[in-house]
Amino acid sequence: MAEAFTFKLLATDGKARRGVISMPRGEIRTPAFMPVGTGGTVKAMYMDQVRGVGADIILGNTYHLMLRPGAERVAELGGLHEFARWPYPILTDSGGFQVMSLSKLRKLSERGVTFRSHIDGAPYEMSPERSIEIQGLLDSDIQMQLDECTALPAKPKEIERAMELSLRWAERCKTAFGDQPGKAMFGIVQGGDIADLRVRSAQALNAMDLKGYAVGGLAVGEPQAVMLEMLDITCPELPADKPRYLMGVGTPDDILKSVARGIDMFDCVMPTRAGRHGLAYTRRGKVNLRNARHADDPRPLDEESDCPAARDYSRAYLHHLVRSQESLGAMLLTWNNLSYYQKLMQDIRTAIQAGAFEAQAAEISEGWARGDIPVV
């Protein structure tokens, strides 16, 4: 295991990049998809299953873990890796997204954010320093700066104010993080859908010489075309020798198009949330197991998949589980979805290494366009 946090580019194909992040708890092959484990659990999955489908790193959330079971309690119990039985790298979100999503429960100031817990209404203060402190108590390997994420659409002056505040908070987070061997703090580029604000944010963060950079505030209400335009503008402003993380994204199509623009890391609740609601991601596109067409279908989701959930269970059985609201339905479909996402990332990495990313992306997209197998 590496003693320091390092990022090495192994291959490029156009703007698409294949690389590896090395750190004491393991290596992260990039482009990487990080399953979301908001409260110390990837919903409906055992951690050995998460590892088994190919995940190198998972994500935890500072805000939610602060509320319960509490960061100090997790620290006393050995840190989040020991608590959740995941000995590999963990990235923790700073709580900044909740500044946006829980806006009715918070007050914002230069000092930080005061939250009202969505659980019991109890007040909590989250400053940049406290966010980094909590992430340290959790013992996460990649810690995110506290930022203000602006939902789109928004007024330009509001976007600029939030972006500038996020930059000041980034400086405070960097100071609070200090020198932690083997770990990293990432800054977050903000600026909404305004090109010059994105450039200013990226350049200012670049000057801070952080170990990695995230692009935040996208996939928050804007069309995909706007997200991709902002990536086209932002990625060239970020250093080529540091990892680039697109926060909260996204669909398989979002991932393909973002890799093509130079993004290395992704996270999204989509595959796990979809699995709990009867929706499967496959090489033939999305399959809704709630649909009655599957009720008498003895065929599996995908006979070519390496995942038992996709290969070994009939669509009729999966349909029955979903319609009966059996827990196993959510477990199997989440397993399928995370397996599909990780297979997608492996295929992307292999294609970049071979200089065939564009052709591979076209083949994957064509499979989605063909759609699911015909009804029995």
Short mmCIF file of C-alpha atoms in Angstrom, two decimals, residues 72-311:
data_model
loop_
_atom_site.label_atom_id
_atom_site.label_comp_id
_atom_site.label_asym_id
_atom_site.label_seq_id
_atom_site.Cartn_x
_atom_site.Cartn_y
_atom_site.Cartn_z
CA GLU A 72 -17.38 11.41 17.98
CA ARG A 73 -19.15 8.09 18.53
CA VAL A 74 -17.83 6.72 15.22
CA ALA A 75 -14.32 7.83 16.21
CA GLU A 76 -14.60 6.08 19.58
CA LEU A 77 -15.64 2.91 17.75
CA GLY A 78 -12.58 2.94 15.52
CA GLY A 79 -13.57 5.21 12.65
CA LEU A 80 -15.93 4.71 9.73
CA HIS A 81 -13.86 1.96 8.07
CA GLU A 82 -14.02 -0.22 11.17
CA PHE A 83 -17.61 0.79 11.99
CA ALA A 84 -18.92 -0.15 8.52
CA ARG A 85 -16.47 -3.01 7.90
CA TRP A 86 -15.03 -1.37 4.77
CA PRO A 87 -11.21 -1.29 5.01
CA TYR A 88 -10.71 0.42 1.66
CA PRO A 89 -10.74 4.14 0.76
CA ILE A 90 -13.71 6.31 1.75
CA LEU A 91 -14.52 9.79 0.46
CA THR A 92 -16.74 11.97 2.62
CA ASP A 93 -18.94 14.73 1.25
CA SER A 94 -18.63 17.86 3.37
CA GLY A 95 -22.31 18.52 4.01
CA GLY A 96 -22.37 21.31 1.44
CA PHE A 97 -25.08 19.69 -0.65
CA GLN A 98 -27.40 19.77 2.35
CA VAL A 99 -26.90 23.55 2.45
CA MET A 100 -28.93 23.49 -0.75
CA SER A 101 -31.24 20.50 -0.31
CA LEU A 102 -32.23 21.35 3.27
CA SER A 103 -32.47 25.11 2.70
CA LYS A 104 -35.65 25.42 4.80
CA LEU A 105 -33.78 24.05 7.80
CA ARG A 106 -30.63 26.20 7.71
CA LYS A 107 -29.16 29.66 8.08
CA LEU A 108 -26.07 30.67 6.16
CA SER A 109 -23.35 33.15 7.18
CA GLU A 110 -19.68 33.82 6.53
CA ARG A 111 -18.88 31.72 9.58
CA GLY A 112 -20.68 28.65 8.28
CA VAL A 113 -24.09 27.03 8.30
CA THR A 114 -26.51 26.45 11.16
CA PHE A 115 -28.71 23.42 10.44
CA ARG A 116 -31.89 22.28 12.02
CA SER A 117 -31.78 18.51 12.03
CA HIS A 118 -34.34 17.01 9.69
CA ILE A 119 -34.70 14.22 12.26
CA ASP A 120 -35.62 16.08 15.46
CA GLY A 121 -35.11 19.79 14.77
CA ALA A 122 -32.03 20.06 17.01
CA PRO A 123 -29.61 22.87 15.98
CA TYR A 124 -26.12 22.11 14.64
CA GLU A 125 -23.41 24.44 13.39
CA MET A 126 -21.25 23.43 10.45
CA SER A 127 -18.29 25.70 9.77
CA PRO A 128 -15.51 24.83 7.33
CA GLU A 129 -13.35 23.93 10.32
CA ARG A 130 -16.03 21.75 11.90
CA SER A 131 -16.68 19.97 8.59
CA ILE A 132 -13.01 19.01 8.32
CA GLU A 133 -12.97 18.05 12.01
CA ILE A 134 -15.93 15.71 11.52
CA GLN A 135 -14.38 14.16 8.43
CA GLY A 136 -11.20 13.61 10.46
CA LEU A 137 -13.17 11.94 13.25
CA LEU A 138 -14.73 9.66 10.64
CA ASP A 139 -11.16 8.99 9.44
CA SER A 140 -12.09 9.42 5.78
CA ASP A 141 -9.35 9.24 3.19
CA ILE A 142 -10.58 11.96 0.83
CA GLN A 143 -12.24 14.91 2.51
CA MET A 144 -14.24 17.56 0.70
CA GLN A 145 -14.23 21.26 1.42
CA LEU A 146 -17.42 22.80 2.76
CA ASP A 147 -19.10 24.72 -0.05
CA GLU A 148 -22.41 26.29 -0.93
CA CYS A 149 -24.10 24.44 -3.76
CA THR A 150 -26.61 26.57 -5.66
CA ALA A 151 -29.64 24.92 -7.24
CA LEU A 152 -30.22 25.89 -10.86
CA PRO A 153 -31.71 28.01 -12.26
CA ALA A 154 -30.51 30.88 -10.08
CA LYS A 155 -29.76 34.59 -10.47
CA PRO A 156 -26.19 35.39 -11.57
CA LYS A 157 -25.48 37.53 -8.48
CA GLU A 158 -26.58 34.69 -6.20
CA ILE A 159 -24.39 32.21 -8.07
CA GLU A 160 -21.40 34.55 -7.84
CA ARG A 161 -21.94 35.17 -4.12
CA ALA A 162 -22.07 31.43 -3.39
CA MET A 163 -19.01 30.77 -5.54
CA GLU A 164 -16.94 33.43 -3.77
CA LEU A 165 -18.07 32.20 -0.36
CA SER A 166 -17.09 28.66 -1.34
CA LEU A 167 -13.60 29.87 -2.28
CA ARG A 168 -13.14 31.53 1.10
CA TRP A 169 -14.35 28.38 2.79
CA ALA A 170 -11.90 26.33 0.69
CA GLU A 171 -9.00 28.34 2.11
CA ARG A 172 -10.26 27.74 5.65
CA CYS A 173 -10.73 24.03 4.97
CA LYS A 174 -7.21 23.78 3.59
CA THR A 175 -5.83 25.37 6.75
CA ALA A 176 -7.95 23.13 8.98
CA PHE A 177 -6.95 20.01 7.05
CA GLY A 178 -3.25 20.80 7.36
CA ASP A 179 -0.82 18.04 6.46
CA GLN A 180 -2.37 14.58 6.77
CA PRO A 181 -0.04 12.00 5.23
CA GLY A 182 -1.80 9.54 2.96
CA LYS A 183 -5.01 11.57 2.85
CA ALA A 184 -6.35 14.34 0.62
CA MET A 185 -8.67 17.32 0.69
CA PHE A 186 -10.41 18.25 -2.55
CA GLY A 187 -11.65 21.70 -3.48
CA ILE A 188 -14.99 22.14 -5.23
CA VAL A 189 -15.45 24.30 -8.34
CA GLN A 190 -18.72 26.24 -8.22
CA GLY A 191 -20.18 28.88 -10.50
CA GLY A 192 -23.49 27.43 -11.63
CA ASP A 193 -24.11 27.71 -15.35
CA ILE A 194 -22.00 30.87 -15.83
CA ALA A 195 -18.79 30.21 -17.75
CA ASP A 196 -16.60 33.00 -16.39
CA LEU A 197 -17.53 32.13 -12.80
CA ARG A 198 -16.56 28.51 -13.38
CA VAL A 199 -13.22 29.62 -14.78
CA ARG A 200 -12.58 32.01 -11.87
CA SER A 201 -13.45 29.32 -9.34
CA ALA A 202 -11.25 26.69 -11.00
CA GLN A 203 -8.29 29.03 -11.31
CA ALA A 204 -8.53 30.17 -7.69
CA LEU A 205 -8.71 26.60 -6.42
CA ASN A 206 -5.85 25.58 -8.68
CA ALA A 207 -3.73 28.28 -7.06
CA MET A 208 -4.35 26.63 -3.66
CA ASP A 209 -2.41 23.56 -4.88
CA LEU A 210 -4.85 20.99 -3.48
CA LYS A 211 -4.52 17.24 -4.00
CA GLY A 212 -7.67 16.96 -6.07
CA TYR A 213 -10.53 18.98 -7.52
CA ALA A 214 -14.25 18.39 -7.75
CA VAL A 215 -16.81 20.02 -10.00
CA GLY A 216 -19.92 20.71 -7.93
CA GLY A 217 -23.28 22.33 -8.50
CA LEU A 218 -24.14 20.38 -11.65
CA ALA A 219 -26.94 17.86 -12.22
CA VAL A 220 -28.99 20.07 -9.86
CA GLY A 221 -31.77 20.99 -12.24
CA GLU A 222 -30.03 22.07 -15.45
CA PRO A 223 -30.23 20.15 -18.77
CA GLN A 224 -27.44 17.70 -19.56
CA ALA A 225 -26.20 19.97 -22.34
CA VAL A 226 -25.54 22.75 -19.83
CA MET A 227 -23.67 20.37 -17.53
CA LEU A 228 -21.47 19.23 -20.41
CA GLU A 229 -20.84 22.81 -21.50
CA MET A 230 -19.65 23.67 -18.00
CA LEU A 231 -17.32 20.64 -18.04
CA ASP A 232 -15.92 21.74 -21.40
CA ILE A 233 -15.11 25.09 -19.82
CA THR A 234 -13.93 23.87 -16.41
CA CYS A 235 -11.77 20.80 -17.05
CA PRO A 236 -9.09 22.63 -19.07
CA GLU A 237 -8.61 24.99 -16.10
CA LEU A 238 -7.81 22.11 -13.74
CA PRO A 239 -4.32 20.61 -13.45
CA ALA A 240 -3.74 17.53 -15.57
CA ASP A 241 -1.82 15.75 -12.81
CA LYS A 242 -4.63 15.88 -10.22
CA PRO A 243 -7.86 13.83 -10.08
CA ARG A 244 -11.12 15.45 -11.20
CA TYR A 245 -14.37 14.46 -9.51
CA LEU A 246 -17.84 15.30 -10.84
CA MET A 247 -20.10 15.31 -7.79
CA GLY A 248 -23.50 13.62 -7.78
CA VAL A 249 -23.38 12.38 -11.38
CA GLY A 250 -25.09 10.42 -12.66
CA THR A 251 -26.74 8.31 -15.35
CA PRO A 252 -24.58 5.94 -17.43
CA ASP A 253 -24.93 8.37 -20.33
CA ASP A 254 -23.81 11.27 -18.12
CA ILE A 255 -20.75 9.25 -17.14
CA LEU A 256 -19.78 8.37 -20.71
CA LYS A 257 -20.06 11.97 -21.86
CA SER A 258 -18.24 13.32 -18.80
CA VAL A 259 -15.34 10.88 -19.13
CA ALA A 260 -15.00 12.13 -22.69
CA ARG A 261 -14.41 15.60 -21.21
CA GLY A 262 -11.73 14.53 -18.74
CA ILE A 263 -13.57 13.54 -15.52
CA ASP A 264 -12.01 10.80 -13.35
CA MET A 265 -14.43 10.18 -10.46
CA PHE A 266 -18.20 9.97 -10.05
CA ASP A 267 -20.79 9.27 -7.36
CA CYS A 268 -24.56 9.08 -7.49
CA VAL A 269 -27.45 7.57 -5.53
CA MET A 270 -29.14 6.62 -8.80
CA PRO A 271 -28.18 2.92 -9.05
CA THR A 272 -29.03 2.15 -5.43
CA ARG A 273 -32.20 4.26 -5.35
CA ALA A 274 -33.40 2.78 -8.64
CA GLY A 275 -32.81 -0.71 -7.31
CA ARG A 276 -35.08 -0.04 -4.35
CA HIS A 277 -37.82 1.11 -6.72
CA GLY A 278 -37.83 -1.76 -9.19
CA LEU A 279 -35.60 -0.28 -11.89
CA ALA A 280 -32.63 -2.15 -13.32
CA TYR A 281 -29.73 -0.74 -15.32
CA THR A 282 -28.53 -3.10 -18.05
CA ARG A 283 -26.52 -3.06 -21.28
CA ARG A 284 -29.91 -2.84 -23.02
CA GLY A 285 -30.87 0.28 -21.08
CA LYS A 286 -33.22 0.65 -18.13
CA VAL A 287 -35.67 -2.15 -17.35
CA ASN A 288 -38.71 -1.52 -15.14
CA LEU A 289 -39.43 -4.74 -13.25
CA ARG A 290 -42.76 -3.36 -12.02
CA ASN A 291 -44.07 -3.70 -15.56
CA ALA A 292 -46.53 -6.57 -16.07
CA ARG A 293 -44.67 -7.70 -19.19
CA HIS A 294 -42.19 -9.47 -16.90
CA ALA A 295 -44.74 -11.43 -14.85
CA ASP A 296 -44.41 -14.68 -16.85
CA ASP A 297 -40.90 -14.20 -18.24
CA PRO A 298 -38.51 -17.02 -17.21
CA ARG A 299 -35.48 -15.27 -18.72
CA PRO A 300 -32.90 -13.42 -16.61
CA LEU A 301 -32.19 -9.71 -16.79
CA ASP A 302 -28.96 -10.39 -18.65
CA GLU A 303 -27.71 -13.90 -19.37
CA GLU A 304 -24.22 -12.57 -20.15
CA SER A 305 -23.74 -10.70 -16.86
CA ASP A 306 -21.19 -11.81 -14.27
CA CYS A 307 -23.59 -10.69 -11.52
CA PRO A 308 -25.76 -13.49 -10.10
CA ALA A 309 -28.64 -11.08 -9.58
CA ALA A 310 -28.77 -10.36 -13.31
CA ARG A 311 -27.87 -13.84 -14.54
#
